[in-house]
Amino acid sequence: MSSSSSSTPKTQSRTCHLRVRANTVVAGASSKKTSGLRRLNAVAETAAMEVAELKKGIAELYDESSGLWEDIWGDHMHHGFYDPNADVSVSAPDHRAAQIRMIDEVLRFAGISEEAPIRGPKNVVDVGCGIGGSSRYLAGRYGANCKGITLSPVQAERANALADAQGLANKASFQVADALDQPFPDGQFDLVWSMESGEHMPDKAKFVNELVRVAAPGATIILVTWCHRDLGASEKALKPEEKRLLDKICNAFYLPAWCSTADYVQLLQSLSLQDIKAEDWSPYVAPFWPAVIRSALTWKGFTSLLRSGTKTIKGALAMPLMIQGFKKDLIKYSVITCRKPE
């Protein structure tokens, strides 16, 4: 497994923010100041509206698509972990096993003990929980109390129903909530888990701050997310053709501006987190998107997709762009872990 960065990033990149329309304000006479304030207020209002529209789109996308995904792929809505040399045309059960393997490998990378439940996590927050697959797995493995949050009411309802059906309702619960304003007190969780939700966050700094806020002293924070490549020392931005490709993916999957692994590492360093580790696991997830496309091209997948809704269809049509991004070494599957100081 090749390391992409550690506690000190080797490349420099700028902290990313949601792209909003901005105006240049020049301070001058009183009337100009008043006009400038109006423009700043207008920019802030535009940004707020864009964020609200983004969150609405994310919720509706997952309201539409989660049932289809569960029917074909099961209750884990994330990449699988594969042997890079393995046959990519494996069966659906093998792909589901790869998704479980991803959870296990991430836990191992973060140094979470396998001696369940002796030294495992006791209280877990699952940020961007989908239909609760990770939470139920962690609850079952460690006996942990898990709380999941999602923007999708359909996902939250289904996650609670599955927890009840699996006898885990007393261990795993789910609710609609914003990851940028979590409904939990400070320092509540000894494991903060975010599996492929960071890419949806319009304010990465606020997102990371919330992960840290709800973490207890000594807690482990795990962030698995899509990133763009780290910028080289002489680069100030991605290449125009790279930006165009990512913009197309953003438009299909309701994503704000992307950032790099180095951006996240810098954010964690700025908050004095400890034991920061980051790796690029792109080679280990390479078979995933081709497999998802193949499943969509089956009769069951195709007919289900047509019934699912326009947002799901739009996302499906963008799946080849993800493969293209990985092949160009533009998209990185980043696994980042750290620990909150005692």
CSV table of C-alpha atoms in Angstrom, one decimal, residues 32-282:
chain,number,residue,atom,x,y,z
A,32,LYS,CA,-18.8,53.2,-2.0
A,33,LYS,CA,-18.6,51.5,1.4
A,34,THR,CA,-22.4,51.2,1.6
A,35,SER,CA,-22.5,49.9,-1.9
A,36,GLY,CA,-19.7,47.4,-1.0
A,37,LEU,CA,-21.6,46.2,2.0
A,38,ARG,CA,-24.6,45.6,-0.1
A,39,ARG,CA,-22.6,43.6,-2.5
A,40,LEU,CA,-21.0,41.6,0.3
A,41,ASN,CA,-24.4,40.8,1.7
A,42,ALA,CA,-25.6,39.8,-1.7
A,43,VAL,CA,-22.6,37.4,-2.1
A,44,ALA,CA,-23.3,35.9,1.4
A,45,GLU,CA,-27.0,35.4,0.5
A,46,THR,CA,-26.0,33.8,-2.8
A,47,ALA,CA,-23.6,31.5,-1.0
A,48,ALA,CA,-26.3,30.5,1.5
A,49,MET,CA,-28.8,29.9,-1.3
A,50,GLU,CA,-26.3,27.7,-3.2
A,51,VAL,CA,-25.5,25.7,-0.1
A,52,ALA,CA,-29.2,25.2,0.6
A,53,GLU,CA,-29.8,24.1,-3.0
A,54,LEU,CA,-26.8,21.7,-2.7
A,55,LYS,CA,-28.1,20.1,0.4
A,56,LYS,CA,-31.6,19.8,-1.1
A,57,GLY,CA,-30.1,18.1,-4.2
A,58,ILE,CA,-28.0,15.7,-2.1
A,59,ALA,CA,-31.1,14.7,0.0
A,60,GLU,CA,-33.2,14.1,-3.1
A,61,LEU,CA,-30.5,12.2,-4.9
A,62,TYR,CA,-30.2,9.7,-2.0
A,63,ASP,CA,-34.0,9.6,-1.4
A,64,GLU,CA,-34.3,8.5,-5.1
A,65,SER,CA,-31.3,6.1,-5.3
A,66,SER,CA,-30.9,4.4,-2.0
A,67,GLY,CA,-33.5,1.8,-2.6
A,68,LEU,CA,-32.1,0.9,-5.9
A,69,TRP,CA,-28.6,0.7,-4.5
A,70,GLU,CA,-29.7,-1.6,-1.6
A,71,ASP,CA,-31.6,-3.9,-3.9
A,72,ILE,CA,-28.6,-4.5,-6.1
A,73,TRP,CA,-25.6,-3.9,-3.9
A,74,GLY,CA,-26.8,-4.3,-0.3
A,75,ASP,CA,-26.6,-1.9,2.6
A,76,HIS,CA,-23.1,-0.6,2.3
A,77,MET,CA,-23.0,2.5,0.1
A,78,HIS,CA,-19.3,2.8,-0.4
A,79,HIS,CA,-16.4,1.4,-2.4
A,80,GLY,CA,-15.0,-2.1,-1.8
A,81,PHE,CA,-11.4,-3.0,-1.1
A,82,TYR,CA,-10.0,-5.3,-3.7
A,83,ASP,CA,-6.7,-7.0,-4.5
A,84,PRO,CA,-5.3,-4.9,-7.4
A,85,ASN,CA,-4.3,-8.1,-9.2
A,86,ALA,CA,-7.7,-9.9,-8.8
A,87,ASP,CA,-10.2,-10.6,-11.5
A,88,VAL,CA,-12.5,-7.6,-11.7
A,89,SER,CA,-15.5,-9.6,-13.0
A,90,VAL,CA,-16.3,-11.1,-9.6
A,91,SER,CA,-19.9,-11.8,-8.5
A,92,ALA,CA,-22.2,-9.5,-6.5
A,93,PRO,CA,-21.6,-11.4,-3.2
A,94,ASP,CA,-17.8,-10.8,-3.7
A,95,HIS,CA,-18.4,-7.1,-4.2
A,96,ARG,CA,-20.4,-7.0,-1.0
A,97,ALA,CA,-17.6,-8.8,0.8
A,98,ALA,CA,-15.2,-6.2,-0.6
A,99,GLN,CA,-17.3,-3.5,1.0
A,100,ILE,CA,-17.0,-5.2,4.4
A,101,ARG,CA,-13.3,-5.6,3.8
A,102,MET,CA,-13.0,-1.9,3.2
A,103,ILE,CA,-14.4,-1.2,6.7
A,104,ASP,CA,-12.0,-3.8,8.2
A,105,GLU,CA,-9.0,-2.4,6.4
A,106,VAL,CA,-9.8,1.2,7.4
A,107,LEU,CA,-10.2,0.2,11.0
A,108,ARG,CA,-6.8,-1.7,10.8
A,109,PHE,CA,-5.2,1.4,9.2
A,110,ALA,CA,-6.5,3.6,12.0
A,111,GLY,CA,-5.2,1.2,14.7
A,112,ILE,CA,-8.6,0.2,16.0
A,113,SER,CA,-8.2,-3.0,18.0
A,114,GLU,CA,-9.6,-6.3,16.6
A,115,GLU,CA,-10.0,-7.5,20.2
A,116,ALA,CA,-13.7,-6.7,20.3
A,117,PRO,CA,-15.3,-5.6,22.5
A,118,ILE,CA,-12.4,-5.3,25.0
A,119,ARG,CA,-10.6,-2.3,23.4
A,120,GLY,CA,-12.9,-1.4,20.6
A,121,PRO,CA,-14.9,1.8,20.3
A,122,LYS,CA,-17.9,2.3,22.7
A,123,ASN,CA,-19.6,5.3,21.2
A,124,VAL,CA,-19.5,6.0,17.4
A,125,VAL,CA,-20.9,8.7,15.2
A,126,ASP,CA,-21.4,7.8,11.6
A,127,VAL,CA,-21.3,11.1,9.6
A,128,GLY,CA,-23.1,10.6,6.3
A,129,CYS,CA,-24.4,7.2,7.3
A,130,GLY,CA,-26.3,6.2,4.2
A,131,ILE,CA,-28.7,3.4,5.2
A,132,GLY,CA,-26.5,2.6,8.2
A,133,GLY,CA,-24.4,-0.3,7.0
A,134,SER,CA,-21.2,0.9,8.7
A,135,SER,CA,-23.0,1.7,12.0
A,136,ARG,CA,-24.7,-1.7,12.2
A,137,TYR,CA,-21.4,-3.5,11.4
A,138,LEU,CA,-19.6,-1.6,14.1
A,139,ALA,CA,-22.4,-2.1,16.6
A,140,GLY,CA,-22.4,-5.8,15.9
A,141,ARG,CA,-18.6,-6.2,15.9
A,142,TYR,CA,-17.8,-4.1,19.0
A,143,GLY,CA,-21.1,-3.7,20.8
A,144,ALA,CA,-20.7,0.0,20.3
A,145,ASN,CA,-23.5,2.5,20.5
A,146,CYS,CA,-23.7,4.1,17.1
A,147,LYS,CA,-25.5,7.3,16.0
A,148,GLY,CA,-25.8,8.0,12.3
A,149,ILE,CA,-26.7,11.2,10.5
A,150,THR,CA,-27.8,11.8,6.9
A,151,LEU,CA,-29.5,14.6,4.9
A,152,SER,CA,-31.9,12.0,3.4
A,153,PRO,CA,-35.1,11.2,5.3
A,154,VAL,CA,-35.5,8.0,3.2
A,155,GLN,CA,-32.1,6.8,4.3
A,156,ALA,CA,-32.7,7.6,8.0
A,157,GLU,CA,-36.0,5.8,8.0
A,158,ARG,CA,-34.6,2.7,6.2
A,159,ALA,CA,-31.5,2.6,8.4
A,160,ASN,CA,-33.6,2.5,11.5
A,161,ALA,CA,-35.8,-0.2,10.0
A,162,LEU,CA,-32.8,-2.3,9.2
A,163,ALA,CA,-31.4,-1.8,12.7
A,164,ASP,CA,-34.7,-3.0,14.2
A,165,ALA,CA,-34.9,-6.0,11.9
A,166,GLN,CA,-31.3,-7.0,12.8
A,167,GLY,CA,-31.9,-6.7,16.5
A,168,LEU,CA,-29.7,-3.6,16.8
A,169,ALA,CA,-32.3,-0.9,17.5
A,170,ASN,CA,-30.8,-0.4,21.0
A,171,LYS,CA,-27.3,0.0,19.6
A,172,ALA,CA,-27.7,1.9,16.3
A,173,SER,CA,-30.0,4.9,15.6
A,174,PHE,CA,-30.3,7.3,12.7
A,175,GLN,CA,-31.6,10.8,12.1
A,176,VAL,CA,-31.7,13.6,9.6
A,177,ALA,CA,-29.1,16.1,10.4
A,178,ASP,CA,-26.4,18.3,8.9
A,179,ALA,CA,-22.8,17.2,9.2
A,180,LEU,CA,-21.8,20.9,9.4
A,181,ASP,CA,-24.0,21.4,12.5
A,182,GLN,CA,-24.2,18.1,14.2
A,183,PRO,CA,-26.9,17.7,16.9
A,184,PHE,CA,-24.5,16.2,19.5
A,185,PRO,CA,-22.7,17.7,22.5
A,186,ASP,CA,-18.9,18.3,22.5
A,187,GLY,CA,-16.7,15.3,23.1
A,188,GLN,CA,-19.3,12.5,22.9
A,189,PHE,CA,-17.7,9.9,20.7
A,190,ASP,CA,-14.6,7.8,20.9
A,191,LEU,CA,-14.8,7.0,17.2
A,192,VAL,CA,-15.8,9.6,14.6
A,193,TRP,CA,-16.5,7.8,11.3
A,194,SER,CA,-17.0,9.4,8.0
A,195,MET,CA,-17.1,7.0,5.0
A,196,GLU,CA,-17.4,8.8,1.7
A,197,SER,CA,-19.4,11.8,2.8
A,198,GLY,CA,-16.7,14.5,2.9
A,199,GLU,CA,-16.9,15.1,-0.8
A,200,HIS,CA,-20.4,16.4,-0.3
A,201,MET,CA,-19.4,19.0,2.2
A,202,PRO,CA,-19.4,22.7,1.0
A,203,ASP,CA,-17.2,23.9,3.8
A,204,LYS,CA,-14.4,21.5,4.4
A,205,ALA,CA,-13.0,23.5,7.3
A,206,LYS,CA,-16.3,23.6,9.1
A,207,PHE,CA,-16.8,19.9,8.4
A,208,VAL,CA,-13.5,18.9,9.9
A,209,ASN,CA,-14.1,21.2,12.9
A,210,GLU,CA,-17.4,19.5,13.6
A,211,LEU,CA,-15.7,16.0,13.4
A,212,VAL,CA,-13.2,17.2,16.0
A,213,ARG,CA,-15.8,19.0,18.2
A,214,VAL,CA,-17.9,15.8,18.8
A,215,ALA,CA,-14.8,13.6,19.3
A,216,ALA,CA,-13.9,12.8,22.9
A,217,PRO,CA,-10.4,13.4,24.1
A,218,GLY,CA,-8.2,10.6,22.8
A,219,ALA,CA,-10.8,9.7,20.2
A,220,THR,CA,-10.0,8.3,16.7
A,221,ILE,CA,-11.3,10.3,13.7
A,222,ILE,CA,-11.5,8.4,10.4
A,223,LEU,CA,-12.2,10.2,7.2
A,224,VAL,CA,-12.5,8.3,3.9
A,225,THR,CA,-13.3,10.6,1.0
A,226,TRP,CA,-12.8,11.4,-2.6
A,227,CYS,CA,-10.1,14.0,-3.2
A,228,HIS,CA,-8.3,15.5,-6.2
A,229,ARG,CA,-4.6,14.9,-6.6
A,230,ASP,CA,-2.2,17.0,-4.5
A,231,LEU,CA,-0.9,20.0,-6.2
A,232,GLY,CA,2.8,20.2,-7.1
A,233,ALA,CA,5.1,22.7,-5.4
A,234,SER,CA,4.9,25.0,-8.4
A,235,GLU,CA,1.2,24.6,-9.0
A,236,LYS,CA,-1.5,27.1,-7.8
A,237,ALA,CA,-4.5,25.2,-9.2
A,238,LEU,CA,-5.5,22.1,-11.2
A,239,LYS,CA,-5.2,22.2,-14.9
A,240,PRO,CA,-8.2,23.6,-16.8
A,241,GLU,CA,-9.1,20.2,-18.3
A,242,GLU,CA,-8.9,18.6,-14.8
A,243,LYS,CA,-11.3,21.2,-13.5
A,244,ARG,CA,-13.7,20.6,-16.3
A,245,LEU,CA,-13.8,16.9,-15.6
A,246,LEU,CA,-14.4,17.4,-11.9
A,247,ASP,CA,-17.1,20.0,-12.6
A,248,LYS,CA,-19.0,17.5,-14.7
A,249,ILE,CA,-18.9,15.0,-11.8
A,250,CYS,CA,-19.9,17.7,-9.3
A,251,ASN,CA,-22.9,18.5,-11.4
A,252,ALA,CA,-24.0,14.9,-11.5
A,253,PHE,CA,-23.4,13.9,-7.9
A,254,TYR,CA,-24.2,17.2,-6.1
A,255,LEU,CA,-20.7,17.9,-5.0
A,256,PRO,CA,-19.2,21.3,-4.2
A,257,ALA,CA,-15.5,22.1,-5.0
A,258,TRP,CA,-13.1,19.3,-4.5
A,259,CYS,CA,-10.0,19.5,-2.4
A,260,SER,CA,-6.8,17.4,-2.0
A,261,THR,CA,-5.6,15.1,0.7
A,262,ALA,CA,-3.0,17.6,1.6
A,263,ASP,CA,-5.7,20.2,2.2
A,264,TYR,CA,-7.3,17.9,4.8
A,265,VAL,CA,-4.0,17.1,6.4
A,266,GLN,CA,-3.3,20.8,6.7
A,267,LEU,CA,-6.7,21.3,8.3
A,268,LEU,CA,-6.0,18.6,10.8
A,269,GLN,CA,-2.6,20.0,11.6
A,270,SER,CA,-4.1,23.4,12.2
A,271,LEU,CA,-6.3,21.9,14.9
A,272,SER,CA,-3.4,20.2,16.6
A,273,LEU,CA,-4.6,16.6,15.9
A,274,GLN,CA,-2.2,13.8,16.6
A,275,ASP,CA,-1.0,10.7,14.8
A,276,ILE,CA,-2.2,12.1,11.4
A,277,LYS,CA,-1.9,9.5,8.7
A,278,ALA,CA,-3.1,9.6,5.1
A,279,GLU,CA,-2.9,7.2,2.2
A,280,ASP,CA,-4.1,6.9,-1.4
A,281,TRP,CA,-6.1,3.7,-1.8
A,282,SER,CA,-7.1,4.3,-5.4
